[in-house]
Short mmCIF file of C-alpha atoms in Angstrom, two decimals:
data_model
loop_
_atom_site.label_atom_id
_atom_site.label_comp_id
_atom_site.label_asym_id
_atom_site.label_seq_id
_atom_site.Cartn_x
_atom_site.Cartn_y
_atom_site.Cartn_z
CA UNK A 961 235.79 125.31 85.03
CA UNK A 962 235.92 121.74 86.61
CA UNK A 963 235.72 123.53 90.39
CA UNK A 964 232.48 125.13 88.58
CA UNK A 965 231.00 122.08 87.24
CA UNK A 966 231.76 120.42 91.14
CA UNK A 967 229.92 122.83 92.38
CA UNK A 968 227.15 123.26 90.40
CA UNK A 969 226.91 119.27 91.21
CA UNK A 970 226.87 119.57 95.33
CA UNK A 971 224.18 122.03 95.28
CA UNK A 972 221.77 119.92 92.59
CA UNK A 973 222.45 116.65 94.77
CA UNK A 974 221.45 119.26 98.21
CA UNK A 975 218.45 120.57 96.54
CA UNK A 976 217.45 116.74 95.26
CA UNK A 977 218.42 115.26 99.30
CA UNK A 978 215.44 118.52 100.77
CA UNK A 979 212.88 116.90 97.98
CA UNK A 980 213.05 113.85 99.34
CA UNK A 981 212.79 114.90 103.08
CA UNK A 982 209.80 117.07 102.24
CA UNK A 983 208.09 114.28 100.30
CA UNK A 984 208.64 112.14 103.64
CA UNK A 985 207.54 114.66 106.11
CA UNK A 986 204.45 115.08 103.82
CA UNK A 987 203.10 111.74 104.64
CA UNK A 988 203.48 112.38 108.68
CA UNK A 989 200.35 113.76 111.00
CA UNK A 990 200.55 117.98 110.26
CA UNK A 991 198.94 118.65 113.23
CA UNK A 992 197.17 117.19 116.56
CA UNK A 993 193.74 119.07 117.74
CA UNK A 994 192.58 116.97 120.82
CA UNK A 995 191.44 113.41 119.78
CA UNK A 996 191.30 114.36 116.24
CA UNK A 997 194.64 113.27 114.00
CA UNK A 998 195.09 115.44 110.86
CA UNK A 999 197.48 114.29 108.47
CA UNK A 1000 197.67 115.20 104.83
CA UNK A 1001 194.87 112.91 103.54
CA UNK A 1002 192.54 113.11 106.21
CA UNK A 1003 191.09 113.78 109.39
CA UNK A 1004 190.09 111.15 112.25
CA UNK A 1005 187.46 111.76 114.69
CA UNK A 1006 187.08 110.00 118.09
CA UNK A 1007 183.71 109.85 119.59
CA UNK A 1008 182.82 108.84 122.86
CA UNK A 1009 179.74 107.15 123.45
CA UNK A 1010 177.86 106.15 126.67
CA UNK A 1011 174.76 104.53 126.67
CA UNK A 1012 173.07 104.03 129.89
CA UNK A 1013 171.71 100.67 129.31
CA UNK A 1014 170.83 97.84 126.12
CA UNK A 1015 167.40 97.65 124.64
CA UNK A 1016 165.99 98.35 121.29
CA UNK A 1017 164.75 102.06 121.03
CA UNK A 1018 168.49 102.87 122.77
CA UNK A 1019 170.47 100.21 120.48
CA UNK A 1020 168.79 101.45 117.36
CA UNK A 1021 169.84 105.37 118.20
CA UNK A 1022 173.43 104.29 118.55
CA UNK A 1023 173.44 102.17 115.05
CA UNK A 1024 171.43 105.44 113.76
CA UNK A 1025 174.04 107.70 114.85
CA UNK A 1026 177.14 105.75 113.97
CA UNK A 1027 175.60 104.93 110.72
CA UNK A 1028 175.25 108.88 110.44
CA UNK A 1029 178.66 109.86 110.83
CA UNK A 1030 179.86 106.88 108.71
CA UNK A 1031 178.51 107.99 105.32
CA UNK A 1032 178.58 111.11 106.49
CA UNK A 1033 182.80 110.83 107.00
CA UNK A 1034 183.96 107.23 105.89
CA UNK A 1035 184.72 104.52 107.98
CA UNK A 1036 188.31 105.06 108.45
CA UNK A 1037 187.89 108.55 109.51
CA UNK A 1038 185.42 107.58 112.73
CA UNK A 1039 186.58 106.55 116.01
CA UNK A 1040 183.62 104.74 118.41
CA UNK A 1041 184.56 104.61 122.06
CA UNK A 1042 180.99 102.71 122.81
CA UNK A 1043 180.57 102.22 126.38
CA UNK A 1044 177.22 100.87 127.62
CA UNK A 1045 176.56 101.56 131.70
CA UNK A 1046 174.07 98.37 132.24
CA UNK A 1047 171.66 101.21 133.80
CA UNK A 1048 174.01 102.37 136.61
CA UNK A 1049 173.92 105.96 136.77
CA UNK A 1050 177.05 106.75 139.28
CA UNK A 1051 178.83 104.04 135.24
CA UNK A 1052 177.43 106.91 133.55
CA UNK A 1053 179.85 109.15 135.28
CA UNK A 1054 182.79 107.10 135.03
CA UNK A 1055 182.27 106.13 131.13
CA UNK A 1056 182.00 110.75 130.70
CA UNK A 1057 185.08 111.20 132.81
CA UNK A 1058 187.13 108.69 130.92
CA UNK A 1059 186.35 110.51 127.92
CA UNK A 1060 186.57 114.10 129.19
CA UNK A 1061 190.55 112.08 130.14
CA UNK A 1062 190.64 110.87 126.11
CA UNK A 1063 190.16 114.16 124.92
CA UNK A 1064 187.60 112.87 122.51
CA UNK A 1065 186.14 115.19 120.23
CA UNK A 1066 182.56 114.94 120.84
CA UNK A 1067 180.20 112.99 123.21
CA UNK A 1068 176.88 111.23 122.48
CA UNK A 1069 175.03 110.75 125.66
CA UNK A 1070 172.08 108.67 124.97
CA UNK A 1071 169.28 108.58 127.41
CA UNK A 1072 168.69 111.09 130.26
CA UNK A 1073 171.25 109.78 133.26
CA UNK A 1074 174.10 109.37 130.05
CA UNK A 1075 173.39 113.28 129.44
CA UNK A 1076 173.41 114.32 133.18
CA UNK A 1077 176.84 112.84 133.60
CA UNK A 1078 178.03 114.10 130.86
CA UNK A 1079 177.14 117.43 131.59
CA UNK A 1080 178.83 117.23 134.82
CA UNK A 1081 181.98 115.67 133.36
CA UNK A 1082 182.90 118.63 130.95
CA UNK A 1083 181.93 122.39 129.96
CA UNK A 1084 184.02 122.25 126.45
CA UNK A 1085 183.81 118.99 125.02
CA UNK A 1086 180.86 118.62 122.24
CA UNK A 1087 177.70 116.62 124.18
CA UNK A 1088 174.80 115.02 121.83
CA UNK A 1089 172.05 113.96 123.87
CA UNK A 1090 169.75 111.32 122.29
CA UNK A 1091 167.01 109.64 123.51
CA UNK A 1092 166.37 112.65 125.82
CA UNK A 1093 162.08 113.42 126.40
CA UNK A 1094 162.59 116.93 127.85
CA UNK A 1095 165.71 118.62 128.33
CA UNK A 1096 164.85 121.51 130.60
CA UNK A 1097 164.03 118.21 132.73
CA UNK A 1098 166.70 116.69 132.21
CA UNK A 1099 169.07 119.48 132.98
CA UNK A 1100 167.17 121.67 135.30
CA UNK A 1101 166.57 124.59 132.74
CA UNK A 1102 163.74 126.98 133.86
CA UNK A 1103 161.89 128.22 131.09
CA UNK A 1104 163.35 125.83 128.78
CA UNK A 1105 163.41 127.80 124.81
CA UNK A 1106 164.29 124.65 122.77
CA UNK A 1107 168.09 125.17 122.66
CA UNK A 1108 170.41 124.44 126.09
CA UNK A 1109 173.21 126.65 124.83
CA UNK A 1110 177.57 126.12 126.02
CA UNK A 1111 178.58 122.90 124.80
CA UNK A 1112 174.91 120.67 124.64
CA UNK A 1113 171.99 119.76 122.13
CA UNK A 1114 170.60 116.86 120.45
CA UNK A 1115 167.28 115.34 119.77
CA UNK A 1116 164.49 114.49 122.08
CA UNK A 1117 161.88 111.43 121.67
CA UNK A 1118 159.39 112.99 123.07
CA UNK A 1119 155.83 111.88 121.80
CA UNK A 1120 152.27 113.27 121.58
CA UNK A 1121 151.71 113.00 125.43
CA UNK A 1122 147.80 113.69 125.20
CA UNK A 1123 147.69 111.90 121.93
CA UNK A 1124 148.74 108.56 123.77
CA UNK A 1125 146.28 109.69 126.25
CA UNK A 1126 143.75 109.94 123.48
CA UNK A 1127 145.04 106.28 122.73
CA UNK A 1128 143.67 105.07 126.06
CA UNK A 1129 140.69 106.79 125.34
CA UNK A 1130 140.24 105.46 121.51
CA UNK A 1131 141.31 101.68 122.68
CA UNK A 1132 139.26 101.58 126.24
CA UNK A 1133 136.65 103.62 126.55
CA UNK A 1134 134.60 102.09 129.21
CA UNK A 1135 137.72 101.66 131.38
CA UNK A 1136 138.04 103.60 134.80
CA UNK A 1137 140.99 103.13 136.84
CA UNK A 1138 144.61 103.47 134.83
CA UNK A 1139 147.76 102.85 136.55
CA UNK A 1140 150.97 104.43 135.14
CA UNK A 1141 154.01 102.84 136.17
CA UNK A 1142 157.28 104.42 135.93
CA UNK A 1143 161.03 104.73 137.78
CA UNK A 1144 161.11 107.31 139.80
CA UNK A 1145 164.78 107.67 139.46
CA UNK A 1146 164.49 108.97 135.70
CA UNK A 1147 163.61 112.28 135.73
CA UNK A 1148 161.81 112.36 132.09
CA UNK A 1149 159.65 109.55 133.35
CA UNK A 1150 157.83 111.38 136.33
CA UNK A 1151 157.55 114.35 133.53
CA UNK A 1152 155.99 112.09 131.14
CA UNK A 1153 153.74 110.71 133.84
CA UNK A 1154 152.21 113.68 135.81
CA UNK A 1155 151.68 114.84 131.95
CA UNK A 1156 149.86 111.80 130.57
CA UNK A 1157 147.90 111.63 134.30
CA UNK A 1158 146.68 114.98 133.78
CA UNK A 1159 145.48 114.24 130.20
CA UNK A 1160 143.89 110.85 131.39
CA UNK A 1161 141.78 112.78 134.42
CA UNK A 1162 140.47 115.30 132.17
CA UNK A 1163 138.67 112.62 129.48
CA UNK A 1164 137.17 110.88 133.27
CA UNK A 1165 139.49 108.04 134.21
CA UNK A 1166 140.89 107.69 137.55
CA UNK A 1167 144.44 107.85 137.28
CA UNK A 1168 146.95 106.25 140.33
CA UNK A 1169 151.11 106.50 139.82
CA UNK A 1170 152.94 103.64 140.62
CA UNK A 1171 156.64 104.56 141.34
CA UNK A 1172 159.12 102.25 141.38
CA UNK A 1173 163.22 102.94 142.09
CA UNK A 1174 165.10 99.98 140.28
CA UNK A 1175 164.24 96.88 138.75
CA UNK A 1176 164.64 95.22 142.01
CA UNK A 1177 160.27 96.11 143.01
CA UNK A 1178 159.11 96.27 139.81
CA UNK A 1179 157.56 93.21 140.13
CA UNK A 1180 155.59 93.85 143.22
CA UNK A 1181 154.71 97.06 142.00
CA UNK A 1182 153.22 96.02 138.69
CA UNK A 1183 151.04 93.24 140.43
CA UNK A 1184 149.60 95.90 142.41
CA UNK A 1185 149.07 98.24 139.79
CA UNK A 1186 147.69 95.25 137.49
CA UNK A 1187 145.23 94.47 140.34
CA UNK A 1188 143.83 97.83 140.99
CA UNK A 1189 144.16 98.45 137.24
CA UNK A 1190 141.65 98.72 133.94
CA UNK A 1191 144.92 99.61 131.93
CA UNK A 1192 147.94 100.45 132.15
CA UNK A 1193 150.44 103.00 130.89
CA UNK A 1194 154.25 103.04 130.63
CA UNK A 1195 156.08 105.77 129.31
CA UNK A 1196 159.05 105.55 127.08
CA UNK A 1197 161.04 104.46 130.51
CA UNK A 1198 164.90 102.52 130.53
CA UNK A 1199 164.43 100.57 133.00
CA UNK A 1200 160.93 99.48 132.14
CA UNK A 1201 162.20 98.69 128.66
CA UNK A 1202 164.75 96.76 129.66
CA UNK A 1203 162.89 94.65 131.92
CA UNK A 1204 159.49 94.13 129.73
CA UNK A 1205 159.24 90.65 130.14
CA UNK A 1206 158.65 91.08 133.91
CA UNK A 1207 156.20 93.35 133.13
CA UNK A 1208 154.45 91.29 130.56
CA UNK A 1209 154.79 88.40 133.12
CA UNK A 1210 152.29 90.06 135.22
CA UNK A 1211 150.27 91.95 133.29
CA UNK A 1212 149.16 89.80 130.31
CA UNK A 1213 148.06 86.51 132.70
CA UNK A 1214 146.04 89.46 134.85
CA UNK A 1215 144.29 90.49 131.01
CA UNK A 1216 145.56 94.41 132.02
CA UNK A 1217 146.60 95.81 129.00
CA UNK A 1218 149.85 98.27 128.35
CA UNK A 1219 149.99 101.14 126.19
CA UNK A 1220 153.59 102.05 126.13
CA UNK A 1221 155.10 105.04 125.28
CA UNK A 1222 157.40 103.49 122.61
CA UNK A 1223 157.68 100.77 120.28
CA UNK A 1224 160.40 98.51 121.87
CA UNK A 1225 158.58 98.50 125.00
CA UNK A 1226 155.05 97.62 123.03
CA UNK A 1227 156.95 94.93 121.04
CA UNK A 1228 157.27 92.78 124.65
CA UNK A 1229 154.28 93.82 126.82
CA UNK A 1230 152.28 96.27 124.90
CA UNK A 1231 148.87 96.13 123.33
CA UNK A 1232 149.47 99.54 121.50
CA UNK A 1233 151.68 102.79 121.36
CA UNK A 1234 152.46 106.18 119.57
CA UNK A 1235 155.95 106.18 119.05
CA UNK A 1236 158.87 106.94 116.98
CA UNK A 1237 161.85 105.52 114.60
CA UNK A 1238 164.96 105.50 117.47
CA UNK A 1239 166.88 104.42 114.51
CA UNK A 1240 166.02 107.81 112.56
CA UNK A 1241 166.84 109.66 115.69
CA UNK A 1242 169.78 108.83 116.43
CA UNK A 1243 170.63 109.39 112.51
CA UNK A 1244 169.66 112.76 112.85
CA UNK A 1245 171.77 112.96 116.39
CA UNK A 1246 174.96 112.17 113.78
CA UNK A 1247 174.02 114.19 110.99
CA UNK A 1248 174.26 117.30 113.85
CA UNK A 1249 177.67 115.44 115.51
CA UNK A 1250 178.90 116.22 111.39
CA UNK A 1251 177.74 119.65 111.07
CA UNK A 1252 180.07 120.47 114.81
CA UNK A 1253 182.69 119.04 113.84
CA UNK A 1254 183.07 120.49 110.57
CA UNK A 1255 182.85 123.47 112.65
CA UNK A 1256 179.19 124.63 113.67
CA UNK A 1257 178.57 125.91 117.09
CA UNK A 1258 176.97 123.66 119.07
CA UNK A 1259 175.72 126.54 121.60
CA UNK A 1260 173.55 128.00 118.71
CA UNK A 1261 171.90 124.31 117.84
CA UNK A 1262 167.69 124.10 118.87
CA UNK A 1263 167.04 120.77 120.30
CA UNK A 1264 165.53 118.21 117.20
CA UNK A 1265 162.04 116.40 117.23
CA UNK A 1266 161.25 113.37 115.49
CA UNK A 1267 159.28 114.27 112.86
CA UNK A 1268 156.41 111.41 112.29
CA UNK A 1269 154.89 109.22 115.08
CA UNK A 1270 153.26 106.33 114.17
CA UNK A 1271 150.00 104.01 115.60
CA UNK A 1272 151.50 100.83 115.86
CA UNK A 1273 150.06 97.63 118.04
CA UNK A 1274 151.32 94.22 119.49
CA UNK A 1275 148.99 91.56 117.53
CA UNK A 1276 150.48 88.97 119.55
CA UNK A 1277 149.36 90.81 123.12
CA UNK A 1278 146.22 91.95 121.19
CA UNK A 1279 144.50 88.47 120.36
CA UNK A 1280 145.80 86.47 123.64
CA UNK A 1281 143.71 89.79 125.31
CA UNK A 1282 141.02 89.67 123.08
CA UNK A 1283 141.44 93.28 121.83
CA UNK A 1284 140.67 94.50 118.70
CA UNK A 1285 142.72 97.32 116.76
CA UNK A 1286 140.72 99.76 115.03
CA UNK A 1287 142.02 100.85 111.42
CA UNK A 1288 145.11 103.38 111.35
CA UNK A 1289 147.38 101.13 113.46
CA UNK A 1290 150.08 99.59 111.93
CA UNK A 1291 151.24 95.69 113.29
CA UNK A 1292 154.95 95.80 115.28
CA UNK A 1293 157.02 93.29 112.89
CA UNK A 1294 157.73 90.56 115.16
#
């Protein structure tokens, strides 16, 4: 009976010895999926994002997006890999290929060069474009149907082109020559251009494109457009945004207004613009990073619009012109 009891003893203290080692191993990752770590409690993401260069319209859809995926996950479970490129496109590259190296589990690729490298840098890997004007543009599609398909989406900023010609129209009718200046090394800007051109021609102006390759001749090309110029129109450009005090250097001592082709631009050097919420955007860009990686297929997801553009004007630019806003235009908050 006592070699019984002895026994019965070892094999309660063995079963008690597993418990514990199961509790334990419970507490350890289960499993590792690419840069996502699943452990009992929860899972944590890492996203990769590259942002071709700072201003405000691309700032605000990179808080909008984070901000996204934070309520949309908690805090804890979000990992940022925020790279910014400081407008060099060959950075771009780089910043995708170190992710495509992390393994991270989705990419946002905010503003057009961003997106091309990414595209480039992986076929499996999630991409989010945001900040994007046309993708078929922006990735070569023919016939472009609204969604890319493989591994790409996102949202597009893309504005009322003949609306901000009507702008021109509303603001300066008795003008005649506009100049648009753009970079000709963003693809979405000569799209934006030749489109807003055409527009302008057919309500009478004479229209002339001013091209410009880097930051290094803008300058020299916005005196000349300001002094052949009546107006002026910008389109929702990088590397005019982030060099809008030049612009405004030259254009509001000449008197030549701007209409811009978004707000962050028209906040510096603008008299007026059509233009979106960048923040909004880019929390609609995380909202559809949360719906892929809680499992949606990305190929099947229709590019996104912003869905309200807004009349807004620069009352600062406005009264050192002597321009007057007509009603339905909301002031920028300075």
């Amino acid at each position: 009976m006592k070699m019984v009891k002895r026994l019965m003893s070892l094999v309660l203290a063995g079963a008690m010895v597993l418990g514990c080692v199961a509790c334990g191993n419970a507490e350890k990752p289960a499993t590792e999926n690419g840069g996502a770590e699943t452990t009992a409690a929860t899972t944590t993401y890492t996203i990769g994002i590259c942002q071709l260069v700072q201003h405000d319209a691309l700032d605000a859809a990179t808080q909008g997006f984070k901000d996204a995926l934070i309520e949309e996950f908690g805090e804890d479970a979000i990992i940022f890999d925020e790279q910014n490129a400081q407008g060099d496109s060959n950075t771009c590259s780089t910043i995708a290929n170190s992710f495509v190296s992390n393994d991270v589990d989705l990419i946002l690729a905010n503003a057009t060069p961003a997106l091309q490298a990414s595209a480039a840098a992986t076929n499996t890997i999630p991409i989010l474009g945001t900040s994007i004007t046309e993708y078929g543009v922006a990735l070569e599609i023919e016939d472009f149907n609204g969604v890319v398909g493989g591994n790409i989406s996102g949202t597009s900023d893309l504005a009322p082109l003949t609306e901000q010609a009507a702008m021109v129209k509303e603001l300066f009718p008795d003008a005649v020559n506009v100049g648009l200046i753009y970079c000709s090394a963003e693809a979405n800007s000569q799209y934006q251009v030749d489109t807003v051109k055409a527009a302008l021609e057919e309500l009478g102006y004479t229209c002339t494109l001013y091209a410009f390759t880097d930051s290094n001749d803008l300058q020299s090309v916005a005196i000349a457009a300001a002094d052949a110029s009546d107006v002026i129109y910008v389109p929702t450009d990088n590397t005019v945004a982030s060099n809008a005090e030049l612009l405004d250097s030259v254009c509001r001592p000449a008197g030549v207004p701007v209409i811009a082709g978004e707000e962050g631009i028209c906040a510096i050097c603008g008299v007026a613009t059509l233009s979106i919420s960048y923040y909004d955007l880019g929390v609609a860009t995380g909202k559809m990073a949360a719906r892929i990686l809680r499992g949606e297929d990305i190929s099947t997801m229709a590019i996104e619009y912003a869905p309200q553009f807004t009349k807004k004007y620069n009352a600062s630019v406005c009264a050192d012109l002597g321009i007057e806003i007509p009603d339905g235009y909301v002031a920028i908050e300075e």
